Structure formats: structure tokens, C-alpha cells
Amino acid sequence: MLRLFEAIGVFTRNQIITLIQFVKLCNDTLFWIFVAPFTRRRHLKRESIFYQMVFMGIRSVSIVFFVTFFTGFVLAMQAAYQLKQVGAVVYVASLVAVSLARELGPVLTALVVAGRVGAAITAEIGSMAVTEQLEALDVMAINPIRFLVVPRVIALFFMLPCLTIIGNFVGMFGGYLIGVFNLKINSAHYIYITFKFLSLKDIYTGLSKTFVFAIIIAMVGCYQGLNTKGGAQGVGKATTLSVVTSFILIILADAVLTALYYFSNV
Amino acid sequence: MENREVVISVRDLEKTLGGLKVLDGISLDIYKGETFVIMGGSGCGKTTFLRHLIGALKPDKGHIYYANKDITSLTSAEIDNFRRKFGMVFQSAALLDSLNVEDNVALPLKEHTKLDDNIIKIIVKMKLALVGLRGFENLMTSELSGGMKKRVGLARAIAMDPELVFYDEPSSGLDPIVTAVIDDLILDLSKKLLITSIVVSHDMNSVFRIADRVAMLHKGKILQIGTRDEIKNSSNPIVQQFIQGKTEGPVDFFKKGDDYLTELVDK
């Protein structure tokens, strides 16, 4: 019995320490983004931000394309299956558009990016941590947060919404293919119905979530990377933990934000 | 000897890590321009000592003075200022994988100076030439051999023209010829550029080639400190055992034999 309490105690203590370290990392990151460029004249490195933007954004387009296209495709088929029974097949268009813009586009894109980019961030920083590279940065008086974390956070903050917009379009196009070629809805009519029910509100509530998701993916990825210990095995563990934590936090944040919009009638 | 300028002065350094007293009252002075070697067996605290010297660890007790400033009580911004004055060569070289050779050497210059990119390029070429790696600018670090990596690490360490260079086991994992090359480089740098070198090593050949003075660490204490010849002819049995690399001696590596059988059988 005592063992159990001891285990619970140790677990809670470790979780609290992790939380404090994570908050401190976020705090330091905000410092290096917003305060240090003015007080310490340490300007943000544009090159490395752009480099990360290319890696995180442009190189992720194909996989986001793939996932959201088939989501829209499947969504249209499933919706048509139900809507046929009430003779409202034409509303497949609006259903696909609204559910993608509000929910599926942002969340699926974030999950895909967490798997690709979040894992890459942790693996890269983590292997730097286990091969003395972070220590070397420290000894050269180069702050690892400024040098590694800040460009990644900024890059993903701007790229994830862009990827989501692409994802939304592509998903709707997937639905459109089913609508026009399988359900025989007139192309112009499909597009008309799509935009009739899709309001700007749907799009920006969806996109606003992606900024939060981006911060989650980048910060969790960097945190796990910076705290990697124990060689190659440690890097593997940290990467897994990074992706799993990102997934859970994305879903949680999505639930909270959606509830917020829902109850404030946005 | 006494009238030479002291660069680093360590007083009564103590540190306990994980319940074990790793450093137990270390005091020593390092003079300008000399090559000072810290040697000792694995786990004797030499790496921990080095980490204190570069400001990566804070001692429980004691002080380290550099240019009359106690670096154990500096803020992180002040430590960064101090760190710009020294270079460090890591055991694993610790080059950044994501950059090529040129960018690795240029990194401290790009981060800490406002020099023009063309000037930085020239400086990098000069530093690479010093370590015998002319024309290797565009290789990625993964394409280099262990000795080349270490030499790039050395070029990076001297990129900012430091007063002090720390070496963490410069010869580990290198063949004898490359070790000799690195040793020559260390000697060259201290002669040509008047750099003070602080080397952590347990490679005896290398130690006696480069050292002006040697400190032998044992169980967190300084066993003996002296010139290369004083250490070579030391009467201390532990020092002699270490220099000659014997398994028999005051430092027992193996447990005494008597209880071995009972330990094997007993469960």
C-alpha cells in the first residue's frame, strides 16, 4: 500500500516538475521572441526561420494534400449514403465544406504535421542533446532556445494555418469529385451550395485553432528534444513521447476551443 | 614561474553530485600561455572540474577567478561574456550536423560579431588552414573522419581568437598519428598565438608531449601538481601506476579475491 502512495507521489512530483520546466521553456521562448531583440539587440535570424518554413510548410504540402483529399472524398460518400435516404443529396456539398473548415481541416492537418514536423523537431534537437551539440552551443555563448526553438516556433506558427487552408481546399475538392462524378450534381450547383452555407465565420474559427495547434506542436517537440537523455534509445523515446503528447494536447485544445466558440455562439 | 601572470585561479573547489563528493577541495593556478594538463582515471572528477571551469556547473563551495572575477557568482549574461573569450574542443567534436564545415567554424563569428560575410569567409579559411583543412569548407560534418571532425572543432574553438582553449580528451578515439597531429596543433597554437591551453586527458604519450605542467586528480583531490618531468619522476605510487598503466598497485581495479567465490555462488 505504501508502495502505491509512494509511486503516486513520485509520479505527481515528476509531472509537476515537467510542467514547470515546460512553462519555463515557453516563457524563455517568448522572451527571446519579443524582448531580447530590443534589449539585447539579438535579432531573429531570418535565414533559419525561412529554412524551417520551407521544411515544415512546403515539404508538408504533399502529405497534407493526400490526407485531406481522401478525407473530403470519404466524407462526401458517407454523407451521401445518409442524405440519399431523405432525398437531400445536394447538401453533401455544404456538409463537406462546413465540417472541413470548422473541424476536420484544422485538426487533421495539425495531427499530420505533429507526426511529421513534431517528430522531426524532437529527433533533431534530441540527437543534438545526446551528442554534446547543445552543450557546445552553450559554451559558444549561443543560447539554444534562441538558436533552435525560436525559429521553429515562429515558422510553424505561420506555416500551419497556410497548410490548413490548402487542406481545406483540397478536402472540398475531394468532396466535389464525388458530388459531380458519382452523385451527378451539377458542378456549378455544387459550388453554389458549398459557398451558400459556408460562412467566413466557419473558416476563421477553424483557422484560429491552428495557431494554438502550431504552438503546441513546436513547443512540445522542442521541449522533448531539449530534455532528451540516454543515447539513441533516448531519442526514440523522446520522439514517441513528443508525438503522443502533441496528439493528446491537440485533441484537448480542440475540444476546449470548440466548446468556447460553441457556448459563446460564434 | 611565480612572476608569471595567472589566468585562472581555483580555490578550494568542492562539489557533490548524487551523494558522491566528486571534487574535494581543489586549488590550483594556471599561468598565461602554458599548456596545463589535468589527468586522472575515469571517474576521478576531471570532467566535472572542466565543467566548472567553463561555467557549466556551479560549485557547492570554493571560487574560480578569471581576470580577477569570480566566475562562480556570475549571472548567465555575464557568463556568456566570459565564454566569448574562450574556445572549447569537445571529446566528440560536437559539430552541428545541420551545417557544413565552413558554417560550423563561422558560427561563433556570425553570432557574436558584426563582421561582413566575406571577412568571415576569409577568417574561416585561415582557421581551417591552421588545422590543415584547406579546401574542406563545403563538406558536411557527417562526411568527415573522427580526426578531421576534431580538427574542425579546434578551428571552431579558435575562430574568435580566444585567450583560453579547453580540450576535453583531444586524443580519444584517434589513431596515434592523428593524435600526434592534434598534439602538434595544440603546441603550435600556444606558441604562435600565445593561447593558454587547458587539456583533460589520460593519454600518457600525448600528455608528456604537450604539457608544461600536469595536475593529477585522484578521488576528487589533487594528488600531485608539477612540471612534466616532476610528474614523470614522481615518487607517488598512484601517479606511477597511472603513468605506467599497471593493473597492480595502490589503485585496485579488481575486487580482492577472497570473497569472489561466495559472491558467485551466493544469491
Short mmCIF file of C-alpha atoms in Angstrom, two decimals:
data_model
loop_
_atom_site.label_atom_id
_atom_site.label_comp_id
_atom_site.label_asym_id
_atom_site.label_seq_id
_atom_site.Cartn_x
_atom_site.Cartn_y
_atom_site.Cartn_z
CA MET A 1 0.00 0.00 0.00
CA LEU A 2 2.79 2.34 0.95
CA ARG A 3 4.46 1.49 -2.36
CA LEU A 4 1.36 2.65 -4.21
CA PHE A 5 1.25 6.01 -2.46
CA GLU A 6 4.96 6.38 -3.00
CA ALA A 7 4.52 5.69 -6.71
CA ILE A 8 1.65 8.17 -6.95
CA GLY A 9 3.74 10.74 -5.13
CA VAL A 10 6.76 10.28 -7.39
CA PHE A 11 4.57 10.38 -10.48
CA THR A 12 2.83 13.59 -9.40
CA ARG A 13 6.12 15.18 -8.49
CA ASN A 14 7.64 14.34 -11.87
CA GLN A 15 4.60 15.66 -13.70
CA ILE A 16 4.75 18.92 -11.79
CA ILE A 17 8.47 19.29 -12.50
CA THR A 18 7.80 18.64 -16.19
CA LEU A 19 5.05 21.23 -16.20
CA ILE A 20 7.25 23.83 -14.52
CA GLN A 21 10.10 23.17 -16.97
CA PHE A 22 7.69 23.39 -19.90
CA VAL A 23 6.24 26.69 -18.69
CA LYS A 24 9.78 27.99 -18.21
CA LEU A 25 10.70 26.98 -21.76
CA CYS A 26 7.60 28.78 -23.11
CA ASN A 27 8.49 31.81 -21.01
CA ASP A 28 12.09 31.85 -22.30
CA THR A 29 10.87 31.43 -25.86
CA LEU A 30 8.55 34.43 -25.50
CA PHE A 31 11.47 36.38 -24.03
CA TRP A 32 13.74 35.60 -27.00
CA ILE A 33 10.98 36.43 -29.50
CA PHE A 34 9.55 39.63 -28.02
CA VAL A 35 12.00 41.11 -25.51
CA ALA A 36 15.56 40.14 -26.44
CA PRO A 37 15.54 41.66 -29.96
CA PHE A 38 15.08 45.06 -28.31
CA THR A 39 17.01 44.79 -25.05
CA ARG A 40 19.93 42.58 -26.07
CA ARG A 41 19.97 43.51 -29.75
CA ARG A 42 19.81 39.88 -30.68
CA HIS A 43 17.84 39.93 -33.87
CA LEU A 44 15.89 36.94 -35.04
CA LYS A 45 17.73 35.07 -37.74
CA ARG A 46 15.62 35.38 -40.84
CA GLU A 47 17.53 32.71 -42.74
CA SER A 48 16.87 29.99 -40.22
CA ILE A 49 13.20 30.93 -39.92
CA PHE A 50 12.81 30.68 -43.70
CA TYR A 51 14.74 27.43 -43.75
CA GLN A 52 12.35 25.98 -41.19
CA MET A 53 9.35 27.38 -43.08
CA VAL A 54 10.40 25.51 -46.18
CA PHE A 55 10.99 22.30 -44.27
CA MET A 56 7.83 22.49 -42.16
CA GLY A 57 5.49 24.11 -44.64
CA ILE A 58 6.38 23.42 -48.23
CA ARG A 59 7.69 19.91 -47.63
CA SER A 60 4.47 19.02 -45.77
CA VAL A 61 2.13 20.08 -48.56
CA SER A 62 2.08 16.69 -50.27
CA ILE A 63 1.16 14.69 -47.18
CA VAL A 64 -1.46 17.24 -46.09
CA PHE A 65 -2.80 17.14 -49.64
CA PHE A 66 -3.04 13.36 -49.55
CA VAL A 67 -4.76 13.13 -46.17
CA THR A 68 -7.30 15.91 -46.61
CA PHE A 69 -8.15 14.97 -50.18
CA PHE A 70 -9.22 11.48 -49.16
CA THR A 71 -10.96 12.79 -46.06
CA GLY A 72 -13.14 15.02 -48.22
CA PHE A 73 -13.64 12.16 -50.65
CA VAL A 74 -14.75 9.72 -47.93
CA LEU A 75 -16.77 12.35 -46.11
CA ALA A 76 -18.80 13.01 -49.27
CA MET A 77 -19.52 9.31 -49.79
CA GLN A 78 -20.56 8.76 -46.19
CA ALA A 79 -22.72 11.87 -46.16
CA ALA A 80 -24.35 10.90 -49.47
CA TYR A 81 -25.18 7.47 -48.06
CA GLN A 82 -27.21 9.11 -45.28
CA LEU A 83 -28.59 12.06 -47.20
CA LYS A 84 -29.90 9.86 -50.00
CA GLN A 85 -32.48 8.47 -47.60
CA VAL A 86 -34.05 11.89 -47.10
CA GLY A 87 -33.52 12.97 -50.69
CA ALA A 88 -31.13 15.78 -49.85
CA VAL A 89 -28.04 14.57 -51.64
CA VAL A 90 -27.18 18.07 -52.84
CA TYR A 91 -26.37 19.12 -49.28
CA VAL A 92 -23.32 16.88 -49.38
CA ALA A 93 -21.56 19.98 -50.67
CA SER A 94 -22.27 22.13 -47.65
CA LEU A 95 -21.71 19.31 -45.21
CA VAL A 96 -18.27 18.58 -46.57
CA ALA A 97 -17.33 22.25 -46.72
CA VAL A 98 -18.51 23.21 -43.25
CA SER A 99 -17.12 20.17 -41.44
CA LEU A 100 -13.76 20.56 -43.14
CA ALA A 101 -13.49 24.27 -42.46
CA ARG A 102 -14.62 24.13 -38.86
CA GLU A 103 -13.13 20.90 -37.67
CA LEU A 104 -11.55 18.29 -39.89
CA GLY A 105 -9.25 20.57 -41.87
CA PRO A 106 -7.53 22.18 -38.89
CA VAL A 107 -7.40 19.05 -36.72
CA LEU A 108 -6.29 16.57 -39.37
CA THR A 109 -3.67 18.94 -40.70
CA ALA A 110 -2.37 19.52 -37.20
CA LEU A 111 -2.19 15.79 -36.49
CA VAL A 112 -0.36 15.09 -39.74
CA VAL A 113 2.07 17.91 -39.08
CA ALA A 114 2.57 16.74 -35.49
CA GLY A 115 3.54 13.34 -36.84
CA ARG A 116 5.89 14.73 -39.44
CA VAL A 117 7.26 18.00 -38.14
CA GLY A 118 6.88 17.47 -34.39
CA ALA A 119 8.73 14.18 -34.61
CA ALA A 120 11.43 15.76 -36.76
CA ILE A 121 11.93 18.63 -34.31
CA THR A 122 12.32 16.26 -31.36
CA ALA A 123 14.56 13.83 -33.20
CA GLU A 124 16.85 16.59 -34.44
CA ILE A 125 17.18 18.54 -31.21
CA GLY A 126 17.22 15.29 -29.22
CA SER A 127 20.15 13.87 -31.14
CA MET A 128 21.93 17.20 -30.69
CA ALA A 129 21.32 16.87 -26.96
CA VAL A 130 22.86 13.39 -26.72
CA THR A 131 25.93 14.27 -28.81
CA GLU A 132 27.16 17.30 -26.81
CA GLN A 133 25.96 19.70 -29.51
CA LEU A 134 23.64 21.60 -27.18
CA GLU A 135 26.47 21.89 -24.69
CA ALA A 136 28.72 23.17 -27.45
CA LEU A 137 26.17 25.87 -28.29
CA ASP A 138 26.04 26.83 -24.63
CA VAL A 139 29.81 27.02 -24.38
CA MET A 140 29.94 29.20 -27.50
CA ALA A 141 27.52 31.52 -25.67
CA ILE A 142 24.80 30.74 -28.18
CA ASN A 143 21.50 30.28 -26.41
CA PRO A 144 19.90 27.04 -27.64
CA ILE A 145 16.41 28.46 -27.20
CA ARG A 146 17.15 31.45 -29.38
CA PHE A 147 19.11 29.39 -31.88
CA LEU A 148 16.90 26.28 -32.14
CA VAL A 149 13.49 26.82 -30.56
CA VAL A 150 12.55 30.32 -31.70
CA PRO A 151 12.91 29.78 -35.49
CA ARG A 152 10.91 26.56 -35.28
CA VAL A 153 8.09 28.09 -33.25
CA ILE A 154 7.79 31.14 -35.50
CA ALA A 155 7.99 29.10 -38.70
CA LEU A 156 5.31 26.63 -37.65
CA PHE A 157 3.11 29.42 -36.28
CA PHE A 158 2.84 30.85 -39.78
CA MET A 159 3.00 27.66 -41.81
CA LEU A 160 0.35 25.53 -40.08
CA PRO A 161 -2.51 27.93 -40.92
CA CYS A 162 -1.28 28.03 -44.53
CA LEU A 163 -1.23 24.24 -44.67
CA THR A 164 -4.73 24.16 -43.18
CA ILE A 165 -6.05 26.50 -45.87
CA ILE A 166 -4.58 24.22 -48.50
CA GLY A 167 -6.05 21.22 -46.68
CA ASN A 168 -9.50 22.79 -46.60
CA PHE A 169 -9.45 23.47 -50.33
CA VAL A 170 -8.16 20.07 -51.24
CA GLY A 171 -10.69 18.32 -48.99
CA MET A 172 -13.53 20.25 -50.58
CA PHE A 173 -12.19 19.29 -53.97
CA GLY A 174 -12.26 15.62 -52.92
CA GLY A 175 -15.92 16.04 -51.97
CA TYR A 176 -16.57 17.85 -55.22
CA LEU A 177 -15.27 14.91 -57.25
CA ILE A 178 -17.73 12.54 -55.57
CA GLY A 179 -20.54 15.09 -55.83
CA VAL A 180 -20.11 15.75 -59.51
CA PHE A 181 -18.97 12.41 -60.92
CA ASN A 182 -20.75 9.97 -58.67
CA LEU A 183 -23.79 11.81 -57.33
CA LYS A 184 -24.28 13.63 -60.65
CA ILE A 185 -24.78 17.02 -59.03
CA ASN A 186 -24.26 19.86 -61.47
CA SER A 187 -20.78 21.31 -60.98
CA ALA A 188 -21.92 24.93 -60.68
CA HIS A 189 -24.70 23.93 -58.36
CA TYR A 190 -22.29 22.02 -56.12
CA ILE A 191 -20.06 25.05 -55.83
CA TYR A 192 -23.05 27.31 -55.25
CA ILE A 193 -24.31 25.13 -52.38
CA THR A 194 -20.82 24.95 -50.91
CA PHE A 195 -20.49 28.70 -50.62
CA LYS A 196 -24.12 29.28 -49.68
CA PHE A 197 -23.68 27.52 -46.36
CA LEU A 198 -20.02 28.10 -45.73
CA SER A 199 -19.66 31.38 -43.88
CA LEU A 200 -16.49 33.31 -43.20
CA LYS A 201 -17.06 32.57 -39.53
CA ASP A 202 -16.61 28.84 -40.16
CA ILE A 203 -13.26 29.47 -41.77
CA TYR A 204 -11.79 31.80 -39.21
CA THR A 205 -12.93 29.81 -36.17
CA GLY A 206 -11.20 26.83 -37.80
CA LEU A 207 -8.06 28.77 -38.65
CA SER A 208 -7.82 30.41 -35.24
CA LYS A 209 -7.41 26.96 -33.70
CA THR A 210 -4.45 26.18 -35.91
CA PHE A 211 -2.34 28.91 -34.31
CA VAL A 212 -2.80 27.16 -30.97
CA PHE A 213 -2.05 23.78 -32.54
CA ALA A 214 1.12 25.16 -34.10
CA ILE A 215 2.41 26.39 -30.76
CA ILE A 216 1.57 23.04 -29.16
CA ILE A 217 3.42 21.04 -31.81
CA ALA A 218 6.50 23.25 -31.84
CA MET A 219 6.80 23.71 -28.10
CA VAL A 220 6.19 20.07 -27.21
CA GLY A 221 8.62 18.99 -29.93
CA CYS A 222 11.33 21.36 -28.72
CA TYR A 223 10.74 20.55 -25.06
CA GLN A 224 11.07 16.82 -25.60
CA GLY A 225 14.13 17.35 -27.77
CA LEU A 226 15.94 19.60 -25.32
CA ASN A 227 15.29 17.15 -22.48
CA THR A 228 16.41 14.05 -24.33
CA LYS A 229 18.78 11.83 -22.38
CA GLY A 230 20.29 8.42 -22.94
CA GLY A 231 21.66 7.99 -26.45
CA ALA A 232 19.80 6.67 -29.46
CA GLN A 233 17.20 4.93 -27.36
CA GLY A 234 16.51 8.19 -25.57
CA VAL A 235 15.96 9.98 -28.88
CA GLY A 236 13.44 7.32 -29.90
CA LYS A 237 11.60 7.58 -26.62
CA ALA A 238 11.53 11.36 -26.74
CA THR A 239 10.22 11.35 -30.31
CA THR A 240 7.40 8.95 -29.47
CA LEU A 241 6.53 10.94 -26.38
CA SER A 242 6.58 14.17 -28.37
CA VAL A 243 4.12 12.90 -30.99
CA VAL A 244 1.80 11.28 -28.43
CA THR A 245 1.79 14.37 -26.22
CA SER A 246 1.14 16.63 -29.21
CA PHE A 247 -1.75 14.44 -30.34
CA ILE A 248 -3.38 14.47 -26.92
CA LEU A 249 -2.89 18.20 -26.43
CA ILE A 250 -4.21 18.98 -29.92
CA ILE A 251 -7.38 17.00 -29.30
CA LEU A 252 -7.81 18.57 -25.87
CA ALA A 253 -7.19 22.09 -27.16
CA ASP A 254 -9.63 21.43 -29.99
CA ALA A 255 -12.33 20.35 -27.54
CA VAL A 256 -11.77 23.37 -25.33
CA LEU A 257 -11.70 25.87 -28.20
CA THR A 258 -14.72 24.34 -29.91
CA ALA A 259 -16.64 24.45 -26.65
CA LEU A 260 -15.59 28.06 -26.24
CA TYR A 261 -16.89 29.00 -29.69
CA TYR A 262 -19.99 26.91 -29.25
CA PHE A 263 -21.05 28.39 -25.93
CA SER A 264 -20.20 31.92 -26.93
CA ASN A 265 -22.30 31.39 -30.08
CA VAL A 266 -19.57 32.22 -32.51
CA MET B 1 57.48 30.62 -12.51
CA GLU B 2 55.94 32.70 -9.73
CA ASN B 3 56.20 36.01 -11.56
CA ARG B 4 54.12 34.78 -14.48
CA GLU B 5 50.63 36.10 -14.94
CA VAL B 6 47.89 33.92 -13.52
CA VAL B 7 44.94 33.41 -15.88
CA ILE B 8 42.72 31.12 -13.88
CA SER B 9 42.92 30.64 -10.20
CA VAL B 10 40.89 27.94 -8.45
CA ARG B 11 40.40 27.95 -4.70
CA ASP B 12 39.01 25.14 -2.53
CA LEU B 13 36.54 23.88 -5.10
CA GLU B 14 34.03 21.36 -3.74
CA LYS B 15 31.15 19.67 -5.47
CA THR B 16 28.88 16.80 -4.52
CA LEU B 17 26.94 15.05 -7.26
CA GLY B 18 24.42 12.34 -6.45
CA GLY B 19 25.69 11.97 -2.90
CA LEU B 20 29.28 11.48 -4.07
CA LYS B 21 31.93 14.08 -3.37
CA VAL B 22 33.32 14.47 -6.88
CA LEU B 23 35.55 17.45 -6.17
CA ASP B 24 37.06 17.75 -2.72
CA GLY B 25 38.94 20.98 -2.17
CA ILE B 26 40.79 21.64 -5.39
CA SER B 27 43.10 24.65 -5.55
CA LEU B 28 45.42 25.49 -8.41
CA ASP B 29 46.69 28.32 -10.61
CA ILE B 30 47.02 28.28 -14.36
CA TYR B 31 49.52 30.67 -15.93
CA LYS B 32 49.22 32.60 -19.13
CA GLY B 33 50.43 30.85 -22.23
CA GLU B 34 51.11 27.48 -20.66
CA THR B 35 49.66 24.12 -21.59
CA PHE B 36 48.13 22.71 -18.47
CA VAL B 37 47.03 19.09 -18.42
CA ILE B 38 44.55 17.64 -15.99
CA MET B 39 44.87 13.89 -15.86
CA GLY B 40 43.40 11.12 -13.80
CA GLY B 41 41.50 7.89 -14.05
CA SER B 42 37.90 7.58 -15.15
CA GLY B 43 35.54 8.98 -12.55
CA CYS B 44 38.22 10.98 -10.76
CA GLY B 45 36.31 14.19 -11.34
CA LYS B 46 38.36 15.70 -14.15
CA THR B 47 35.42 16.23 -16.49
CA THR B 48 33.38 17.70 -13.64
CA PHE B 49 36.29 20.00 -12.88
CA LEU B 50 36.43 21.12 -16.51
CA ARG B 51 32.69 21.80 -16.49
CA HIS B 52 33.22 24.11 -13.53
CA LEU B 53 35.99 25.96 -15.34
CA ILE B 54 33.73 26.71 -18.31
CA GLY B 55 30.91 27.81 -16.05
CA ALA B 56 28.57 24.93 -16.88
CA LEU B 57 28.39 23.79 -13.27
CA LYS B 58 28.34 25.80 -10.07
CA PRO B 59 30.40 24.51 -7.14
CA ASP B 60 28.99 23.89 -3.68
CA LYS B 61 31.97 25.67 -2.16
CA GLY B 62 35.01 27.48 -3.42
CA HIS B 63 35.80 30.00 -6.12
CA ILE B 64 37.21 30.23 -9.62
CA TYR B 65 38.80 33.53 -10.56
CA TYR B 66 39.30 34.57 -14.13
CA ALA B 67 40.77 38.05 -14.68
CA ASN B 68 40.03 38.85 -11.03
CA LYS B 69 36.37 38.00 -11.46
CA ASP B 70 34.77 35.13 -9.59
CA ILE B 71 33.02 33.21 -12.34
CA THR B 72 31.09 31.09 -9.87
CA SER B 73 28.92 34.06 -8.98
CA LEU B 74 28.21 35.46 -12.44
CA THR B 75 24.75 35.83 -13.96
CA SER B 76 24.04 33.92 -17.16
CA ALA B 77 24.58 37.04 -19.29
CA GLU B 78 27.98 37.63 -17.66
CA ILE B 79 28.93 34.00 -18.15
CA ASP B 80 28.10 34.41 -21.85
CA ASN B 81 30.52 37.34 -21.97
CA PHE B 82 33.22 35.23 -20.34
CA ARG B 83 32.52 32.36 -22.74
CA ARG B 84 33.23 34.54 -25.75
CA LYS B 85 36.83 34.74 -24.54
CA PHE B 86 37.48 31.04 -24.65
CA GLY B 87 37.09 28.14 -27.03
CA MET B 88 36.42 24.55 -26.27
CA VAL B 89 37.18 21.35 -28.14
CA PHE B 90 34.78 18.60 -27.21
CA GLN B 91 35.54 14.94 -26.85
CA SER B 92 33.08 14.12 -29.63
CA ALA B 93 33.94 17.34 -31.51
CA ALA B 94 30.24 18.33 -31.13
CA LEU B 95 29.97 19.93 -34.56
CA LEU B 96 26.46 20.86 -35.63
CA ASP B 97 25.21 18.17 -38.03
CA SER B 98 22.96 20.55 -39.87
CA LEU B 99 25.82 22.79 -41.02
CA ASN B 100 28.80 22.20 -43.27
CA VAL B 101 32.40 22.67 -42.17
CA GLU B 102 32.56 26.33 -43.13
CA ASP B 103 29.32 27.26 -41.35
CA ASN B 104 30.38 25.36 -38.26
CA VAL B 105 33.58 27.35 -37.94
CA ALA B 106 31.79 30.56 -38.90
CA LEU B 107 29.03 30.06 -36.34
CA PRO B 108 30.58 31.91 -33.37
CA LEU B 109 31.70 34.73 -35.69
CA LYS B 110 28.25 35.09 -37.19
CA GLU B 111 26.59 35.01 -33.79
CA HIS B 112 28.87 37.31 -31.85
CA THR B 113 30.42 39.74 -34.32
CA LYS B 114 29.08 42.15 -36.87
CA LEU B 115 31.73 41.21 -39.41
CA ASP B 116 30.88 41.17 -43.07
CA ASP B 117 30.18 37.74 -44.57
CA ASN B 118 33.20 38.00 -46.88
CA ILE B 119 35.53 38.74 -43.99
CA ILE B 120 34.08 35.84 -42.03
CA LYS B 121 34.76 33.61 -45.03
CA ILE B 122 38.40 34.68 -45.06
CA ILE B 123 38.79 34.15 -41.30
CA VAL B 124 37.24 30.68 -41.62
CA LYS B 125 39.68 29.81 -44.41
CA MET B 126 42.59 30.96 -42.27
CA LYS B 127 41.46 28.94 -39.26
CA LEU B 128 40.90 25.85 -41.38
CA ALA B 129 44.36 26.27 -42.88
CA LEU B 130 45.81 26.43 -39.36
CA VAL B 131 44.39 22.98 -38.61
CA GLY B 132 45.39 21.65 -42.04
CA LEU B 133 41.97 21.50 -43.61
CA ARG B 134 42.25 23.86 -46.55
CA GLY B 135 39.59 23.25 -49.13
CA PHE B 136 37.26 21.22 -46.93
CA GLU B 137 34.80 24.08 -46.45
CA ASN B 138 31.86 22.53 -48.23
CA LEU B 139 31.86 19.06 -46.71
CA MET B 140 29.08 18.14 -44.32
CA THR B 141 30.20 17.03 -40.88
CA SER B 142 28.91 13.51 -41.47
CA GLU B 143 31.41 13.14 -44.32
CA LEU B 144 34.41 13.76 -42.06
CA SER B 145 36.57 11.24 -40.24
CA GLY B 146 37.00 11.41 -36.47
CA GLY B 147 40.31 13.23 -36.66
CA MET B 148 39.02 15.74 -39.19
CA LYS B 149 35.99 16.41 -37.03
CA LYS B 150 38.24 17.14 -34.10
CA ARG B 151 40.36 19.47 -36.17
CA VAL B 152 37.25 21.32 -37.36
CA GLY B 153 36.21 21.51 -33.70
CA LEU B 154 39.59 23.04 -32.96
CA ALA B 155 39.21 25.54 -35.81
CA ARG B 156 35.82 26.49 -34.40
CA ALA B 157 37.26 26.86 -30.91
CA ILE B 158 39.89 29.34 -32.11
CA ALA B 159 37.60 31.17 -34.52
CA MET B 160 37.06 34.05 -32.10
CA ASP B 161 40.79 34.31 -31.24
CA PRO B 162 40.29 33.20 -27.65
CA GLU B 163 42.71 33.69 -24.78
CA LEU B 164 41.96 30.24 -23.49
CA VAL B 165 41.20 26.94 -25.12
CA PHE B 166 39.81 23.95 -23.24
CA TYR B 167 40.30 20.47 -24.65
CA ASP B 168 38.21 17.56 -23.40
CA GLU B 169 40.19 14.40 -24.16
CA PRO B 170 41.52 15.58 -27.53
CA SER B 171 43.12 12.24 -28.38
CA SER B 172 40.28 9.89 -27.50
CA GLY B 173 39.24 7.66 -30.37
CA LEU B 174 42.03 8.79 -32.70
CA ASP B 175 44.90 6.80 -34.14
CA PRO B 176 48.45 7.62 -32.93
CA ILE B 177 49.35 9.68 -35.98
CA VAL B 178 46.26 11.88 -35.79
CA THR B 179 46.81 12.17 -32.05
CA ALA B 180 50.32 13.45 -32.75
CA VAL B 181 48.94 15.90 -35.30
CA ILE B 182 46.43 17.23 -32.78
CA ASP B 183 49.15 17.48 -30.14
CA ASP B 184 51.35 19.45 -32.52
CA LEU B 185 48.45 21.74 -33.23
CA ILE B 186 47.90 22.36 -29.53
CA LEU B 187 51.61 23.19 -29.11
CA ASP B 188 51.61 25.33 -32.22
CA LEU B 189 48.64 27.34 -31.09
CA SER B 190 50.07 28.08 -27.69
CA LYS B 191 53.39 29.12 -29.23
CA LYS B 192 52.10 31.09 -32.21
CA LEU B 193 49.00 32.64 -30.73
CA LEU B 194 50.02 32.60 -27.04
CA ILE B 195 46.86 30.75 -26.17
CA THR B 196 46.58 29.20 -22.75
CA SER B 197 45.54 25.58 -23.19
CA ILE B 198 43.80 23.51 -20.57
CA VAL B 199 43.67 19.86 -21.54
CA VAL B 200 41.85 17.00 -19.90
CA SER B 201 43.47 13.76 -20.96
CA HIS B 202 44.53 10.32 -19.88
CA ASP B 203 46.64 9.50 -22.90
CA MET B 204 50.13 9.44 -21.36
CA ASN B 205 52.10 9.81 -24.61
CA SER B 206 50.10 12.85 -25.51
CA VAL B 207 50.29 14.31 -22.00
CA PHE B 208 54.08 14.18 -21.89
CA ARG B 209 54.35 15.64 -25.38
CA ILE B 210 52.24 18.73 -24.81
CA ALA B 211 52.19 19.52 -21.10
CA ASP B 212 54.07 22.34 -19.47
CA ARG B 213 52.54 21.37 -16.18
CA VAL B 214 50.35 18.49 -15.10
CA ALA B 215 47.85 18.07 -12.31
CA MET B 216 46.98 14.52 -11.35
CA LEU B 217 43.47 14.17 -9.92
CA HIS B 218 42.50 11.23 -7.78
CA LYS B 219 39.19 10.78 -5.94
CA GLY B 220 38.32 14.46 -6.22
CA LYS B 221 41.64 15.69 -4.87
CA ILE B 222 44.85 16.88 -6.44
CA LEU B 223 47.36 14.11 -5.89
CA GLN B 224 50.28 15.94 -7.40
CA ILE B 225 50.84 19.04 -9.45
CA GLY B 226 54.07 19.87 -11.18
CA THR B 227 56.05 20.13 -14.38
CA ARG B 228 56.07 17.32 -16.86
CA ASP B 229 59.36 15.96 -15.54
CA GLU B 230 58.33 16.22 -11.91
CA ILE B 231 55.30 14.07 -12.68
CA LYS B 232 57.32 11.65 -14.79
CA ASN B 233 59.76 11.08 -11.94
CA SER B 234 57.14 11.22 -9.23
CA SER B 235 57.67 9.08 -6.17
CA ASN B 236 53.95 8.80 -5.59
CA PRO B 237 52.95 5.17 -6.25
CA ILE B 238 49.48 6.07 -7.57
CA VAL B 239 50.94 8.52 -10.08
CA GLN B 240 53.48 5.94 -11.17
CA GLN B 241 50.84 3.23 -11.52
CA PHE B 242 48.79 5.59 -13.66
CA ILE B 243 51.67 6.67 -15.87
CA GLN B 244 52.83 3.12 -16.48
CA GLY B 245 49.30 1.77 -16.82
CA LYS B 246 49.65 -1.16 -14.44
CA THR B 247 46.75 -3.14 -13.04
CA GLU B 248 48.69 -3.93 -9.86
CA GLY B 249 49.30 -1.11 -7.44
CA PRO B 250 47.70 1.11 -4.86
CA VAL B 251 44.61 1.67 -7.04
CA ASP B 252 42.92 -1.71 -7.19
CA PHE B 253 40.83 -2.28 -10.20
CA PHE B 254 39.64 -5.73 -9.27
CA LYS B 255 37.96 -6.64 -6.02
CA LYS B 256 40.12 -8.65 -3.68
CA GLY B 257 39.86 -12.32 -4.48
CA ASP B 258 38.73 -13.85 -1.20
CA ASP B 259 35.00 -13.20 -1.37
CA TYR B 260 34.73 -13.82 -5.11
CA LEU B 261 33.62 -17.43 -4.77
CA THR B 262 30.97 -16.65 -2.18
CA GLU B 263 29.74 -13.77 -4.33
CA LEU B 264 29.38 -16.06 -7.35
CA VAL B 265 27.51 -18.78 -5.51
CA ASP B 266 25.60 -16.71 -3.03
CA LYS B 267 22.24 -15.43 -4.14
#
